[in-house]
Structures are given as C-alpha cells and as structure tokens.
PDB file of C-alpha atoms in Angstrom:
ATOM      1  CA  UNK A  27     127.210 110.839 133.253  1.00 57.00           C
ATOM      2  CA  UNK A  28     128.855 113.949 132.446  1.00 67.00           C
ATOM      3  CA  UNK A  29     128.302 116.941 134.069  1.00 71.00           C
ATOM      4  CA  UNK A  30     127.312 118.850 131.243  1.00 75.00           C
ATOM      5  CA  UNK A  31     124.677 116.230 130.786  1.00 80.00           C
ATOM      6  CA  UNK A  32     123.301 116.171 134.198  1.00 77.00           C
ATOM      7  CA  UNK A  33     123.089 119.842 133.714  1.00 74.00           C
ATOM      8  CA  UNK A  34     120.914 119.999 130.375  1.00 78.00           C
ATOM      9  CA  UNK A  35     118.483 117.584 132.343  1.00 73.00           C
ATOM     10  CA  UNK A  36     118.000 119.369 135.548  1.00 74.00           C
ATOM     11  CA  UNK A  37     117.273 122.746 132.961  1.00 71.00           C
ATOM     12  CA  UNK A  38     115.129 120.993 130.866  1.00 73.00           C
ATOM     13  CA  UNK A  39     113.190 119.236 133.733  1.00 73.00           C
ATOM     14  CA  UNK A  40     112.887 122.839 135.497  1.00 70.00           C
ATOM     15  CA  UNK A  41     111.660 124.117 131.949  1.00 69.00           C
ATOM     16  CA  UNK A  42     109.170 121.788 131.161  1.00 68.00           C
ATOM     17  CA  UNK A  43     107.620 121.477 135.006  1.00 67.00           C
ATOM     18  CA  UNK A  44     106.142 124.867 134.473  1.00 66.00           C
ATOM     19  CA  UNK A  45     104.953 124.197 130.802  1.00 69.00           C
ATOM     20  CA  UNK A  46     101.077 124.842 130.521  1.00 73.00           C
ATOM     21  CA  UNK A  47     100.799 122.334 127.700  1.00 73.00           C
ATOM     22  CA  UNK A  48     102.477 119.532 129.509  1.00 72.00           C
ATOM     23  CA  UNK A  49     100.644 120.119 132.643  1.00 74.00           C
ATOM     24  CA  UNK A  50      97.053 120.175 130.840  1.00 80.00           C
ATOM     25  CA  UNK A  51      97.725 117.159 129.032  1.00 79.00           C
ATOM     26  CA  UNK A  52      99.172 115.688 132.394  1.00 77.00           C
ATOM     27  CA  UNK A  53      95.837 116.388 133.921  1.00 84.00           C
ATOM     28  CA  UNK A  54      93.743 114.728 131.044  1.00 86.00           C
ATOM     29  CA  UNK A  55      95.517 111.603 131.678  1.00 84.00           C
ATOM     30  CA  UNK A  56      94.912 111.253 135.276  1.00 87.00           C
ATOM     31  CA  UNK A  57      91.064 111.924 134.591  1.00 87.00           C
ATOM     32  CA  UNK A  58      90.787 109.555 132.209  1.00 84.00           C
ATOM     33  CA  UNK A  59      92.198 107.137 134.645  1.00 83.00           C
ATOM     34  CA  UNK A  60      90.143 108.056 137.056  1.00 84.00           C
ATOM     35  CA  UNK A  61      87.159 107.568 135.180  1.00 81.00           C
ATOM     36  CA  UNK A  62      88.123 103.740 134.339  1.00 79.00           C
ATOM     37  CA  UNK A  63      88.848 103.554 137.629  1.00 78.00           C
ATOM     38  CA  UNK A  64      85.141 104.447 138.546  1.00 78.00           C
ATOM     39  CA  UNK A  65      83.971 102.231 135.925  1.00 74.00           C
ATOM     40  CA  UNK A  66      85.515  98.770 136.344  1.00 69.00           C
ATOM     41  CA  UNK A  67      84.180  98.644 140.206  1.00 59.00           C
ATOM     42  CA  UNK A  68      86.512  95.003 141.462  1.00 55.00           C
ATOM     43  CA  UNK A  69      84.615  92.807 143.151  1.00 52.00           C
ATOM     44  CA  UNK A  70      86.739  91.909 146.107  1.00 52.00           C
ATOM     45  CA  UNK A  71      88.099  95.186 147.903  1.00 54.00           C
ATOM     46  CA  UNK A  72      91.951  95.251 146.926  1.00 55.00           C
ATOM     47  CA  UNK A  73      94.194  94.324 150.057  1.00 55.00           C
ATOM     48  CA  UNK A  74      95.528  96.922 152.218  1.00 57.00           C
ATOM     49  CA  UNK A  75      99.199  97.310 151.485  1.00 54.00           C
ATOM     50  CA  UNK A  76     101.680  98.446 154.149  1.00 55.00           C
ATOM     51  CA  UNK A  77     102.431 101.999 154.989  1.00 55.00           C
ATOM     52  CA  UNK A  78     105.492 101.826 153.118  1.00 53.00           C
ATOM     53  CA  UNK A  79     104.243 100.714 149.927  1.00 53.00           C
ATOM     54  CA  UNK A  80     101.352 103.456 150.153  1.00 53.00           C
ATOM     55  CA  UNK A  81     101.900 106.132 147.383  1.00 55.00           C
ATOM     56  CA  UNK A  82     101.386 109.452 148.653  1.00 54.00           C
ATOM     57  CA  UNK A  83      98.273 111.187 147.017  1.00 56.00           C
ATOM     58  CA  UNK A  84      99.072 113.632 144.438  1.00 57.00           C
ATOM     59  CA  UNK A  85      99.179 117.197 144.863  1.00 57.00           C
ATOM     60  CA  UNK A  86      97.383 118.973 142.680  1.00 55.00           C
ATOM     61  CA  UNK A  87      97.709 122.840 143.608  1.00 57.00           C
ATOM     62  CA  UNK A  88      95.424 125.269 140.998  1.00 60.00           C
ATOM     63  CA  UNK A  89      94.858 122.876 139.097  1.00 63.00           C
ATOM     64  CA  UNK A  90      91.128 122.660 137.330  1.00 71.00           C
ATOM     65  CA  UNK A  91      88.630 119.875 138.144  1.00 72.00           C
ATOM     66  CA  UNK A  92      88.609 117.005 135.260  1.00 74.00           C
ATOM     67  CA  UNK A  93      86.288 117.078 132.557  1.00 76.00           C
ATOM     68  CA  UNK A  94      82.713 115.733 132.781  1.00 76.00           C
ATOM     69  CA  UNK A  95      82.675 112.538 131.597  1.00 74.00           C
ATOM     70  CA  UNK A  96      81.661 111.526 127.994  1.00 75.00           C
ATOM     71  CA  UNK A  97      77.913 111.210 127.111  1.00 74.00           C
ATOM     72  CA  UNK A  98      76.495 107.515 126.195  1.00 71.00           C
ATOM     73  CA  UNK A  99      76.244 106.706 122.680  1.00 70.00           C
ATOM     74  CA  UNK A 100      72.384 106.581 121.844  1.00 66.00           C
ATOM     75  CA  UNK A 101      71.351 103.082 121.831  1.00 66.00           C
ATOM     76  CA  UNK A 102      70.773 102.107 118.125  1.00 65.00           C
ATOM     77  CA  UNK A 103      67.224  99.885 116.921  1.00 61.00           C
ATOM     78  CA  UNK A 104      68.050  96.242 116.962  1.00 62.00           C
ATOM     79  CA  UNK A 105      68.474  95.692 112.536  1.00 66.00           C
ATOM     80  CA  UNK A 106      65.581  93.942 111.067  1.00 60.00           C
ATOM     81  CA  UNK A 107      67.091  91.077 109.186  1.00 63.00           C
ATOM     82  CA  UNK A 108      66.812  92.214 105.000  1.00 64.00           C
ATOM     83  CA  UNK A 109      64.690  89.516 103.135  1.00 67.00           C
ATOM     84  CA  UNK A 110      66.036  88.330 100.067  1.00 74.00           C
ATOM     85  CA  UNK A 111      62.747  87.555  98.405  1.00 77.00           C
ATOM     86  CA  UNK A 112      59.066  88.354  99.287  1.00 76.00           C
ATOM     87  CA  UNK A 113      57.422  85.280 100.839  1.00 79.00           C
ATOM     88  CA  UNK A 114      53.558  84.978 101.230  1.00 78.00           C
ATOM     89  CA  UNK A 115      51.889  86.290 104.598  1.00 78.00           C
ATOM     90  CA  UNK A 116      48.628  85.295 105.637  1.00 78.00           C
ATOM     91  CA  UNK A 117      47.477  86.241 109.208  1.00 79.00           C
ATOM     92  CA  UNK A 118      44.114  86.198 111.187  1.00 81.00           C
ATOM     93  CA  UNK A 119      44.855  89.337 112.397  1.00 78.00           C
ATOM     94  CA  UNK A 120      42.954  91.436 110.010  1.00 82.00           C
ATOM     95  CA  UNK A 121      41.432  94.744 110.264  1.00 87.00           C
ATOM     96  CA  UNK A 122      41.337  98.744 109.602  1.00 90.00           C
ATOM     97  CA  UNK A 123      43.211 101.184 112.231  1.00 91.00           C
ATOM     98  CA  UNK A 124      41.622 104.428 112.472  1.00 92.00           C
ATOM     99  CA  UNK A 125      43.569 108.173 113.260  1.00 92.00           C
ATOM    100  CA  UNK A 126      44.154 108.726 116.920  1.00 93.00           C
ATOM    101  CA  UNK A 127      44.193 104.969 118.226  1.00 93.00           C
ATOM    102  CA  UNK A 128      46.326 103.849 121.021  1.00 93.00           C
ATOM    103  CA  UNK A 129      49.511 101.566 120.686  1.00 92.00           C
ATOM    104  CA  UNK A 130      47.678  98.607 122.711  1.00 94.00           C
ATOM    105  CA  UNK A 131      44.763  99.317 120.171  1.00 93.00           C
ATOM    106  CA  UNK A 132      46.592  98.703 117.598  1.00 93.00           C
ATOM    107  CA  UNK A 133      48.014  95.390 118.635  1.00 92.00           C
ATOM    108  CA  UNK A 134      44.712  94.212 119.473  1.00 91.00           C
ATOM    109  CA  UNK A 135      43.744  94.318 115.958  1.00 91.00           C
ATOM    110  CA  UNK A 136      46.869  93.677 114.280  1.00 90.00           C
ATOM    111  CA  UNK A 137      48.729  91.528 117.346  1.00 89.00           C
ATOM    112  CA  UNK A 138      52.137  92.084 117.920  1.00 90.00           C
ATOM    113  CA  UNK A 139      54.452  94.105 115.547  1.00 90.00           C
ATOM    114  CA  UNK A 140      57.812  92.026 114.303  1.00 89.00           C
ATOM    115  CA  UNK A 141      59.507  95.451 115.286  1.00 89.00           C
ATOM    116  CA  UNK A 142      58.981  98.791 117.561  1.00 92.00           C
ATOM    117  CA  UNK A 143      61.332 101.903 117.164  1.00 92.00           C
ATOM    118  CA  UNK A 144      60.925 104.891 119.396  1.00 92.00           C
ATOM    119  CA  UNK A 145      62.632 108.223 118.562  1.00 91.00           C
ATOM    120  CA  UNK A 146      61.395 111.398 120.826  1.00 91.00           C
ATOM    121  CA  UNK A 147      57.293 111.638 120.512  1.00 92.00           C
ATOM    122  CA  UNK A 148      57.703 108.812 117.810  1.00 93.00           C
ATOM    123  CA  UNK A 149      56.618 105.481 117.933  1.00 93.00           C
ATOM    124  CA  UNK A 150      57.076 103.341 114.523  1.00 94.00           C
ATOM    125  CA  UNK A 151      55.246  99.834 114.726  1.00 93.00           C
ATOM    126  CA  UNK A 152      56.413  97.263 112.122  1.00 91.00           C
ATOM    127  CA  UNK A 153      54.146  94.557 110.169  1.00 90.00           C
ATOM    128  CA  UNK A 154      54.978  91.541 107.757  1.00 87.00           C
ATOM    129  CA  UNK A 155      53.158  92.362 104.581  1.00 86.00           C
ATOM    130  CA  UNK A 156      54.505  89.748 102.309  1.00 84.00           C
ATOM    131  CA  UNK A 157      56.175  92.377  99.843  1.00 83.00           C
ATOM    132  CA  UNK A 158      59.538  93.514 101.942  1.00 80.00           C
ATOM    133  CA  UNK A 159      61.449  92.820  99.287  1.00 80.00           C
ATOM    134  CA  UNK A 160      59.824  94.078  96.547  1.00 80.00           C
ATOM    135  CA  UNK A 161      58.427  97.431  98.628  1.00 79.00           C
ATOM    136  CA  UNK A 162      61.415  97.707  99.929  1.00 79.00           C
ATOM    137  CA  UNK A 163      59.429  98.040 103.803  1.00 82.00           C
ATOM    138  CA  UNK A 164      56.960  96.197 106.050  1.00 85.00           C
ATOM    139  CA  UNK A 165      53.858  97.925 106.876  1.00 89.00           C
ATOM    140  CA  UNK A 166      54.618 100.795 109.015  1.00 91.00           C
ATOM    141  CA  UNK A 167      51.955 102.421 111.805  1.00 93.00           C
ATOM    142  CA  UNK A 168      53.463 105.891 112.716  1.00 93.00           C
ATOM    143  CA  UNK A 169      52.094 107.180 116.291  1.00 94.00           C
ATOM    144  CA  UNK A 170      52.719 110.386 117.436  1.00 94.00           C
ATOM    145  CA  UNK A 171      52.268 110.927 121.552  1.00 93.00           C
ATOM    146  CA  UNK A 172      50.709 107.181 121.624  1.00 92.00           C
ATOM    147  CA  UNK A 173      48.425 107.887 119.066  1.00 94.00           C
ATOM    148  CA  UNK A 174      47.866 106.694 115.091  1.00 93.00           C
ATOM    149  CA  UNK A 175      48.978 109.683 112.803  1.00 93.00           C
ATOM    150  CA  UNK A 176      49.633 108.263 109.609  1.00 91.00           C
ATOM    151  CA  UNK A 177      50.323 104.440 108.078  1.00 91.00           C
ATOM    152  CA  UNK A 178      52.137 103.011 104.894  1.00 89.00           C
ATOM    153  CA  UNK A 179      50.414  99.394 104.161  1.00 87.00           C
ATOM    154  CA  UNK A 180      50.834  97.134 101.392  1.00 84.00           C
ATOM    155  CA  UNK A 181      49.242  93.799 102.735  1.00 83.00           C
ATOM    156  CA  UNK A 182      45.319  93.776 101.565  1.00 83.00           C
ATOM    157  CA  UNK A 183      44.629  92.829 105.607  1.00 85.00           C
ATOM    158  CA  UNK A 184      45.928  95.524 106.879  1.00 85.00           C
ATOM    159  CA  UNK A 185      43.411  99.120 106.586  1.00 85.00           C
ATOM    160  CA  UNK A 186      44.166 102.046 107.660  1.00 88.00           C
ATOM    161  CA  UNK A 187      40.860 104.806 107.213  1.00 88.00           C
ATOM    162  CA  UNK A 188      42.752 108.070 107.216  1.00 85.00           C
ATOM    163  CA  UNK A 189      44.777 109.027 104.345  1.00 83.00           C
ATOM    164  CA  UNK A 190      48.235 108.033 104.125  1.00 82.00           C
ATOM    165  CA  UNK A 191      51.145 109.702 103.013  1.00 79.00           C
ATOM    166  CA  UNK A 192      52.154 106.841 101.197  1.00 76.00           C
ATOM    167  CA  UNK A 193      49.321 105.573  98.729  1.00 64.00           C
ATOM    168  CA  UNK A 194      50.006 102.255  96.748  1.00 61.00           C
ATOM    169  CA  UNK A 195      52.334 102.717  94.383  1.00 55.00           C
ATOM    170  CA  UNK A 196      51.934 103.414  90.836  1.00 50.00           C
ATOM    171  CA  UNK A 197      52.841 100.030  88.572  1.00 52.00           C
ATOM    172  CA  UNK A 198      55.750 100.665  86.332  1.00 47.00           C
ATOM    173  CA  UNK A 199      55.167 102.119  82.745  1.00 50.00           C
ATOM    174  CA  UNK A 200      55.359 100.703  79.427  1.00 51.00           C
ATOM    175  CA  UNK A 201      56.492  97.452  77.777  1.00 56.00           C
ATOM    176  CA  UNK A 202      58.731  94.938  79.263  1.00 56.00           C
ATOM    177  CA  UNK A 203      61.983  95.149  78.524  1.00 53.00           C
ATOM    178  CA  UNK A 204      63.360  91.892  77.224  1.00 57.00           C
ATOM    179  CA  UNK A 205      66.546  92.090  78.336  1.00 56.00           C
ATOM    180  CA  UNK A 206      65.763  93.140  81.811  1.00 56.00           C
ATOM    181  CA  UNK A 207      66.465  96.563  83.258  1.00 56.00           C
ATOM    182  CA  UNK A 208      69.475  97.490  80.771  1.00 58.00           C
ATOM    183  CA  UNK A 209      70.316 100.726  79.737  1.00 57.00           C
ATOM    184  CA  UNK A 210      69.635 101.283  75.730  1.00 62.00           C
ATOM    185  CA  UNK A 211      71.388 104.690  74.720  1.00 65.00           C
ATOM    186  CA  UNK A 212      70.406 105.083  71.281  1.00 69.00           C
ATOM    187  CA  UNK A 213      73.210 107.052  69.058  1.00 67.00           C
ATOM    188  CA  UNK A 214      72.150 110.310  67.428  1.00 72.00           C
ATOM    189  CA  UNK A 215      71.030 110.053  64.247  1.00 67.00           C
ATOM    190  CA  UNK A 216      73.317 112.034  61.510  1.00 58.00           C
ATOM    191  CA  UNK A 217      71.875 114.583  58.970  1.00 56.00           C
TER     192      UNK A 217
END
C-alpha cells in the first residue's frame, strides 16, 4: 500500500473510534449477543481452551449498561376452529345459570366448556349451541372476578336468569328474496 493510503486509514480509524454513533450502535450489538447468549444455555459446558487462545475481555470504560431485555409477547387464545355449517347439538347437560355463580358452578351444570379465554378480571367460557355458523358464536358465559355477570345463549338448553346483553335476535324482515341476497338498485324514475 501506498503511503498516502495507509495514512487516510489510520485518520479515519482515529476519527471514527471516538464517534458517539458508532460506539452506541457498537454497544447494542454486543447486548444483543449477550442476551442470546443467556438464552440458548448449551448443555455440555464448552471446553476450556488454552491460555493462548483465550480472548481478553473487553474493555468497556463509561460506557452505559445494555438495555433491559425485550418484554414477552402476550400469549394469544388457542383459535377455535370456524365451522362451515351449523350441525345439531344435543347434550344432557341442561340447565339455567344464575348472576354471581362460580366457574366450577357453572361446569357442573353445563360440563366442560369447548373453550376458556382469560383477559385481566375476565373469564369467557365457551359452549356448542348448534348455530356457530349461522350466529356467528357459541354460547358465551362472561365472569367477572370468578363470578357470572352476563351470558349470550342461543341453544334452548342453555338458561341464563339475569338479563343478557345479547337477547335473541330479531328474524330478518320482509319477503324472501328470490335471487338470494343481491343488491336491486332501482333507476330513478324520469318526469
């Protein structure tokens, strides 16, 4: 190499060593590796390697402690598999829930739910009701601090004696459209 080059690299090594930027973004890197370094623990301790092939330890002088490490995802509801079409339910597990029961309560009239979701004081029990696909839910039991607050049933089996925020709904309006649920824009008539 040239001198001239050798020159321009010792200035801009010089340059850069003191560069805030490159040093934080240094830093970032070695946390992160320390932190997969923490998390894949190997099962065998690694073999000692001689004193000559030990790397010295870093020296980090001023420099700030790494950054916390990142906060778990929230673990997500397992998915309730979608029905395609409603098929019949009949169960022998019949009965009305009352305002203010307990969780195990509730299973011992109804048995167990096909699904249980928990989100702070929340506890949402799920039931088959034979309509999934054409409500568009299951029967749902909402308890609030282990107790019945409110339910949304459609299967005749299932009774709930408060009152729910979700009555039965209304049947649809009118005739039957022959050809199905088609839009019909009618032009405006001219004077």
């Amino acid at each position: 190499m040239r001198r001239s080059t050798l020159l321009m690299c010792a200035l801009l090594t010089i340059a850069t060593s003191g560069c805030k930027q490159i040093n934080e973004q240094v830093q970032k890197v070695k946390a992160k590796i320390a932190a997969a370094r923490q998390r894949v623990r190997p099962t065998q301790p690694a073999p000692a390697l001689p004193d000559t092939q030990r790397a010295a330890p870093p020296q980090d002088v001023g420099a700030s402690p790494p950054p916390p490490p990142p906060k778990k995802p929230t673990r997500q509801a397992p998915a309730v598999p979608l029905p395609s079409r409603d098929v019949p339910y009949n169960s022998p597990d019949t009965g009305t829930i009352s305002p203010g029961m307990s969780e195990r309560e509730v299973y011992s009239v109804w048995g167990p739910p096909i699904a249980v979701r928990r989100q702070g004081d929340m506890t949402y029990l799920y039931y088959p009701n034979g309509c999934e696909y054409t409500c568009g839910t299951a029967d749902v039991v909402f308890l609030q601090t282990g107790q019945v607050v409110d339910a949304v049933l459609r299967w005749p089996g299932h009774g709930y004696s408060g009152q729910s925020s979700s009555p039965f709904a209304t049947p649809p309006h009118g005739p039957a459209r022959p050809g199905g649920d088609t839009l019909t824009v009618k032009s405006p008539s001219t004077p």
